[in-house]
Short mmCIF file of C-alpha atoms in Angstrom, two decimals:
data_model
loop_
_atom_site.label_atom_id
_atom_site.label_comp_id
_atom_site.label_asym_id
_atom_site.label_seq_id
_atom_site.Cartn_x
_atom_site.Cartn_y
_atom_site.Cartn_z
CA MET U 1 -21.64 -3.69 -5.60
CA SER U 2 -18.33 -3.53 -7.48
CA HIS U 3 -15.40 -1.46 -6.25
CA GLU U 4 -12.32 -0.06 -7.92
CA THR U 5 -9.23 -2.18 -7.30
CA LYS U 6 -5.94 -0.52 -6.36
CA PRO U 7 -2.64 -2.28 -7.23
CA LEU U 8 0.00 -2.46 -4.49
CA TRP U 9 3.67 -3.41 -4.77
CA LEU U 10 5.77 -5.22 -2.17
CA VAL U 11 8.71 -3.06 -1.09
CA GLN U 12 12.27 -4.41 -1.34
CA PRO U 13 13.85 -4.10 1.13
CA ARG U 14 11.35 -3.27 3.84
CA LEU U 15 11.64 0.33 5.05
CA ASP U 16 11.45 1.94 8.46
CA ALA U 17 8.20 3.91 8.52
CA GLY U 18 9.56 6.49 10.94
CA GLU U 19 12.25 7.49 8.44
CA TYR U 20 10.55 7.06 5.08
CA ARG U 21 6.77 7.43 5.36
CA ASP U 22 6.75 11.23 5.28
CA LYS U 23 9.41 11.31 2.57
CA LEU U 24 7.67 8.88 0.21
CA ILE U 25 4.03 10.00 0.15
CA GLY U 26 3.71 12.30 -2.89
CA SER U 27 7.21 11.54 -4.22
CA VAL U 28 8.10 10.02 -7.60
CA VAL U 29 10.46 7.05 -7.80
CA LYS U 30 12.43 5.40 -10.58
CA TYR U 31 11.79 1.77 -9.60
CA PRO U 32 8.44 0.66 -8.12
CA ASN U 33 9.90 -2.14 -5.98
CA LEU U 34 13.04 -0.17 -4.96
CA PRO U 35 11.60 3.22 -3.98
CA THR U 36 14.70 4.56 -2.24
CA GLU U 37 17.11 3.74 -5.08
CA ARG U 38 16.17 6.99 -6.86
CA ARG U 39 13.37 9.32 -5.84
CA ILE U 40 12.35 12.95 -6.01
CA PRO U 41 12.21 15.37 -4.36
CA TYR U 42 15.64 14.66 -2.96
CA ARG U 43 17.52 17.94 -3.15
CA THR U 44 14.44 19.99 -2.24
CA GLU U 45 14.19 20.91 1.44
CA LYS U 46 10.39 20.71 1.53
CA LEU U 47 8.54 17.41 1.57
CA PRO U 48 5.66 16.95 -0.92
CA LYS U 49 3.11 17.09 1.91
CA GLU U 50 4.50 20.54 2.78
CA MET U 51 4.08 21.77 -0.80
CA VAL U 52 0.39 20.92 -1.23
CA MET U 53 -2.33 21.39 1.35
CA ASP U 54 -4.18 18.18 2.33
CA LEU U 55 -1.87 16.00 0.25
CA ASP U 56 -1.10 13.71 3.18
CA PRO U 57 -4.08 11.44 3.99
CA LYS U 58 -5.08 10.16 7.41
CA PRO U 59 -4.27 6.47 7.90
CA VAL U 60 -6.78 3.66 8.13
CA ARG U 61 -5.95 1.00 10.70
CA MET U 62 -6.78 -2.61 9.83
CA ARG U 63 -6.73 -5.38 12.41
CA ASN U 64 -7.34 -8.26 9.97
CA VAL U 65 -3.91 -8.70 8.38
CA ALA U 66 -5.10 -11.87 6.61
CA PHE U 67 -7.02 -9.51 4.30
CA TRP U 68 -3.74 -8.72 2.52
CA GLN U 69 -2.71 -12.34 2.05
CA ASN U 70 -6.06 -13.04 0.40
CA ARG U 71 -5.17 -10.45 -2.24
CA MET U 72 -1.90 -11.99 -3.38
CA LYS U 73 -1.64 -14.18 -6.48
CA ASP U 74 2.12 -14.54 -6.70
CA ALA U 75 3.65 -17.35 -4.63
CA LYS U 76 6.96 -15.51 -4.04
CA VAL U 77 5.21 -12.35 -2.87
CA SER U 78 2.99 -14.40 -0.58
CA ALA U 79 5.97 -16.22 0.93
CA SER U 80 7.83 -12.95 1.46
CA PHE U 81 4.84 -11.35 3.19
CA ASN U 82 4.46 -14.51 5.29
CA ASP U 83 8.05 -14.07 6.51
CA ILE U 84 7.29 -10.47 7.50
CA MET U 85 4.21 -11.46 9.48
CA GLN U 86 6.03 -14.30 11.21
CA PHE U 87 8.66 -11.77 12.29
CA PHE U 88 6.02 -9.49 13.80
CA ALA U 89 4.16 -12.41 15.39
CA GLN U 90 7.35 -13.53 17.13
CA ARG U 91 7.99 -9.98 18.32
CA ALA U 92 4.44 -9.79 19.68
CA LYS U 93 4.87 -13.05 21.60
CA ALA U 94 8.18 -11.87 23.04
CA SER U 95 6.76 -8.51 24.10
CA LYS U 96 6.29 -7.84 27.80
CA ARG U 97 3.20 -5.78 27.02
CA GLN U 98 -0.21 -7.40 27.20
CA ASN U 99 -2.74 -7.53 24.34
CA VAL U 100 -0.19 -6.80 21.60
CA ALA U 101 -1.72 -7.10 18.12
CA THR U 102 -0.14 -7.04 14.66
CA VAL U 103 -2.01 -4.44 12.61
CA ALA U 104 -1.70 -2.83 9.18
CA ARG U 105 -2.04 0.90 8.56
CA MET U 106 -2.86 2.31 5.11
CA TRP U 107 -2.47 5.85 3.78
CA HIS U 108 -4.56 6.36 0.62
CA MET U 109 -4.32 9.69 -1.20
CA ASP U 110 -7.60 11.25 -2.32
CA SER U 111 -7.78 12.93 -5.75
CA PRO U 112 -4.15 12.05 -6.64
CA ALA U 113 -4.32 13.59 -10.15
CA GLU U 114 -5.24 16.99 -8.72
CA LYS U 115 -2.59 16.74 -5.99
CA PHE U 116 0.06 15.87 -8.59
CA LYS U 117 -0.88 18.91 -10.72
CA GLU U 118 -0.41 21.11 -7.67
CA LEU U 119 3.00 19.60 -6.98
CA LEU U 120 4.13 20.43 -10.52
CA LYS U 121 3.64 24.12 -9.72
CA ASN U 122 6.62 23.87 -7.37
CA LYS U 123 9.65 24.68 -9.55
CA GLN U 124 12.15 22.61 -7.58
CA TYR U 125 9.83 19.58 -7.61
CA TYR U 126 9.24 20.00 -11.35
CA ASP U 127 12.94 20.34 -12.18
CA GLU U 128 13.93 17.23 -10.20
CA LEU U 129 11.06 15.27 -11.71
CA PHE U 130 11.98 16.27 -15.26
CA GLU U 131 15.56 15.10 -14.65
CA LEU U 132 14.38 11.74 -13.26
CA LEU U 133 11.95 11.10 -16.11
CA ARG U 134 14.55 11.88 -18.78
CA SER U 135 16.92 9.37 -17.17
CA ASN U 136 14.27 6.64 -16.96
CA HIS U 137 12.80 6.25 -20.44
CA ASP U 138 10.45 9.19 -19.79
CA GLN U 139 8.46 7.55 -17.00
CA GLY U 140 8.27 7.41 -13.21
CA TYR U 141 5.99 6.26 -10.40
CA PHE U 142 4.03 8.67 -8.19
CA ILE U 143 3.43 7.28 -4.69
CA THR U 144 -0.22 7.58 -3.63
CA ASP U 145 -0.61 4.66 -1.18
CA ILE U 146 1.50 3.36 1.69
CA VAL U 147 0.81 0.28 3.82
CA THR U 148 2.76 -0.39 7.00
CA VAL U 149 2.75 -3.15 9.61
CA ALA U 150 3.29 -2.63 13.33
CA ASN U 151 2.75 -4.33 16.68
CA LEU U 152 0.44 -2.18 18.78
CA GLU U 153 -1.06 -2.64 22.22
CA THR U 154 -4.84 -2.96 22.32
CA LEU U 155 -7.15 -2.12 25.19
CA GLU U 156 -10.19 -4.24 24.35
CA ARG U 157 -11.40 -7.12 26.49
CA THR U 158 -10.44 -9.94 24.15
CA GLU U 159 -10.26 -13.64 23.47
CA ASN U 160 -8.22 -15.39 20.82
CA GLY U 161 -10.07 -15.47 17.51
CA ALA U 162 -9.51 -17.92 14.67
CA GLY U 163 -8.97 -16.28 11.31
CA ALA U 164 -8.12 -12.88 12.74
CA GLY U 165 -4.45 -13.11 11.84
CA ALA U 166 -1.24 -13.72 13.71
CA GLY U 167 -1.20 -11.91 17.02
CA VAL U 168 -4.63 -10.33 16.47
CA LYS U 169 -7.23 -10.51 19.23
CA VAL U 170 -10.95 -10.65 18.50
CA PRO U 171 -13.50 -9.30 21.03
CA LEU U 172 -16.49 -11.32 22.15
CA ASP U 173 -20.01 -10.04 22.61
CA PRO U 174 -20.28 -9.93 26.43
CA SER U 175 -23.95 -10.95 26.34
CA THR U 176 -23.54 -14.00 24.09
CA GLY U 177 -19.83 -14.83 23.97
CA ILE U 178 -20.03 -14.87 20.16
CA ASP U 179 -17.12 -13.70 18.00
CA VAL U 180 -18.01 -10.24 16.67
CA GLY U 181 -14.68 -9.73 14.89
CA ALA U 182 -16.31 -9.84 11.44
CA GLU U 183 -17.62 -6.32 11.90
CA ALA U 184 -15.79 -3.86 9.63
CA SER U 185 -16.13 -1.21 12.34
CA PHE U 186 -13.79 -3.32 14.49
CA HIS U 187 -11.34 -4.37 11.79
CA VAL U 188 -11.13 -0.98 10.04
CA SER U 189 -10.76 2.29 11.95
CA HIS U 190 -10.01 5.77 10.63
CA GLU U 191 -7.33 7.58 12.60
CA ASN U 192 -7.66 11.25 13.44
CA GLY U 193 -5.27 13.90 14.67
CA SER U 194 -1.65 14.27 13.64
CA THR U 195 -0.09 11.32 11.85
CA VAL U 196 2.56 9.48 13.85
CA THR U 197 4.55 6.31 13.29
CA TYR U 198 5.46 3.70 15.89
CA ASP U 199 8.63 1.95 16.99
CA GLU U 200 9.63 -0.79 14.52
CA GLU U 201 6.75 0.05 12.19
CA MET U 202 7.66 -1.16 8.71
CA ILE U 203 6.55 -0.11 5.20
CA VAL U 204 5.56 -3.24 3.26
CA PHE U 205 3.43 -2.06 0.28
CA LEU U 206 3.33 1.01 -1.95
CA GLY U 207 0.76 2.07 -4.54
CA TYR U 208 1.65 4.16 -7.60
CA ARG U 209 0.29 6.15 -10.50
CA LEU U 210 2.32 6.02 -13.72
CA ILE U 211 3.87 9.36 -14.74
CA ARG U 212 4.99 9.95 -18.34
CA LEU U 213 7.04 12.62 -20.06
CA GLU U 214 5.82 13.29 -23.59
CA LYS U 215 7.62 15.33 -26.23
CA LEU U 216 5.56 18.14 -27.74
CA THR U 217 5.39 18.45 -31.50
CA GLY U 218 4.71 21.26 -33.90
CA LYS U 219 6.18 24.67 -34.66
CA ARG U 220 5.10 26.21 -31.38
CA ALA U 221 6.81 23.45 -29.40
CA ARG U 222 10.04 23.94 -31.35
CA LEU U 223 9.97 27.67 -30.66
CA ARG U 224 9.35 27.06 -26.95
CA THR U 225 12.34 24.73 -26.84
CA MET U 226 14.54 27.16 -28.76
CA PHE U 227 13.82 30.24 -26.64
CA MET U 228 12.91 28.81 -23.22
CA GLY U 229 14.96 25.63 -22.88
CA GLN U 230 14.75 21.89 -23.45
CA LYS U 231 12.24 21.07 -20.72
CA TYR U 232 9.64 23.38 -22.31
CA GLY U 233 9.47 21.05 -25.28
CA PHE U 234 7.96 18.33 -23.09
CA SER U 235 4.77 17.79 -21.13
CA ILE U 236 4.43 15.74 -17.92
CA HIS U 237 1.27 13.62 -17.74
CA ASP U 238 -0.28 11.84 -14.78
CA GLY U 239 -1.64 8.47 -15.86
CA SER U 240 -3.67 5.84 -14.05
CA ASP U 241 -2.85 3.40 -11.25
CA TYR U 242 0.30 1.47 -12.13
CA TRP U 243 -0.29 -2.21 -12.90
CA PRO U 244 2.34 -4.66 -14.18
CA GLU U 245 2.20 -5.29 -17.92
CA ILE U 246 1.54 -9.00 -17.35
CA LYS U 247 -0.45 -10.24 -14.36
CA ASP U 248 0.22 -13.94 -13.87
CA GLY U 249 -2.10 -16.05 -11.76
CA PRO U 250 -0.90 -18.16 -8.83
CA VAL U 251 1.05 -21.34 -9.40
CA PRO U 252 -1.07 -24.15 -7.90
CA GLY U 253 0.38 -25.63 -4.73
CA GLN U 254 3.16 -23.06 -4.35
CA VAL U 255 1.54 -20.48 -2.09
CA GLU U 256 2.51 -21.24 1.47
CA PRO U 257 -0.13 -21.56 4.22
CA PHE U 258 -0.55 -18.30 6.12
CA LEU U 259 -2.72 -17.13 9.01
CA GLY U 260 -4.99 -20.12 8.87
CA SER U 261 -4.98 -20.56 5.07
CA VAL U 262 -4.55 -24.12 3.80
CA PRO U 263 -3.03 -25.53 0.57
CA ALA U 264 -5.63 -26.46 -2.04
CA SER U 265 -4.89 -30.19 -1.85
CA VAL U 266 -5.34 -30.29 1.91
CA MET U 267 -8.46 -28.14 1.70
CA ALA U 268 -10.04 -30.44 -0.91
CA GLU U 269 -9.34 -33.51 1.23
CA SER U 270 -10.84 -31.79 4.26
CA GLU U 271 -13.97 -30.84 2.33
CA GLN U 272 -14.52 -34.47 1.34
CA ARG U 273 -14.53 -35.48 5.00
CA GLU U 274 -16.70 -32.56 6.09
CA ALA U 275 -20.28 -33.39 7.05
CA PRO U 276 -23.03 -32.00 4.78
CA SER U 277 -24.31 -29.73 7.54
CA GLY U 278 -20.82 -28.27 7.82
CA ALA U 279 -21.70 -25.93 10.65
CA GLY U 280 -18.49 -24.42 11.94
CA GLY U 281 -16.38 -26.43 9.48
CA PRO U 282 -13.81 -25.19 6.93
CA SER U 283 -16.48 -24.04 4.46
CA ALA U 284 -18.19 -21.97 7.15
CA ARG U 285 -14.88 -20.41 8.20
CA ARG U 286 -14.00 -19.55 4.59
CA SER U 287 -17.46 -18.06 4.15
CA ASN U 288 -16.99 -15.92 7.25
CA ALA U 289 -13.56 -14.81 6.02
CA SER U 290 -15.05 -13.86 2.64
CA LEU U 291 -17.81 -11.85 4.31
CA LEU U 292 -15.23 -10.09 6.46
CA ASP U 293 -13.14 -9.19 3.40
CA GLU U 294 -16.23 -7.81 1.70
CA ALA U 295 -17.05 -5.73 4.77
CA ILE U 296 -13.52 -4.29 4.80
CA VAL U 297 -13.72 -3.41 1.09
CA ARG U 298 -17.04 -1.63 1.66
CA GLU U 299 -15.51 0.33 4.53
CA LEU U 300 -12.46 1.30 2.44
CA ASN U 301 -14.65 2.02 -0.61
CA PHE U 302 -12.09 0.25 -2.83
CA ASP U 303 -10.41 -3.13 -3.09
CA VAL U 304 -6.68 -3.88 -3.41
CA GLU U 305 -4.51 -6.43 -5.17
CA VAL U 306 -0.83 -7.07 -4.40
CA VAL U 307 0.65 -7.30 -7.89
CA GLY U 308 4.40 -7.58 -7.40
#
């Protein structure tokens, strides 16, 4: 079964989730990889989630952080994300708390086109947006998805699990001792209640829809502009998920190893030495990782790709 793929952008620099998560969801920014450089609403006292009911989604918590690395094609992005995860892994090891795991949390907005139309009914939001679009070649980027990373304490009875990601613990079936970490119900959980952020939680990815300002034509548009003002001669349109114009594939041999991943040359050499049965070997582990990724995508009901 195929799923829609959502593009995500690596944030530069990384942002404190406690300060920026509430501000960014539902906002429009000028630069997709520099969301705080220029964004709206900025002068408006209300946050977007306070303007539209049910705009702010509940987060999904994902324990398998290697899932994100598997969706990166750019070597520089992969290396940058690797640095982030190494930072969190070191923090987890240094923590005095027991069972600390590095997890990702994702906020995904449902029906973003309808939510955006509702936001445009707020005059202050509309006015700030119009000003931003006119200053940015008549386009902007509406934030619909946020992914953060945090170190959280877990309560499960656990053992170390290969392939679960740096700092992640994988539970064992108490009756068999077999790794049951491949279950999506363990790796993906839907949070309920009020949304909170945690100490040192960091925003790493954002997802956007492209917003365009189009000039109206015709006699009626000219009359609207003449009698009502310049902004009435334009129309704001919500587009589709924002992808880069050119999506380059990975450069062979340049993506750094991460969370158990291995360079292609080393992997090929290992496969040549692997016995035909291959039980528990690299091929089996990659197969298990692929099945886990598929289970996570089914649970999310969409796939993702880190595009820049």
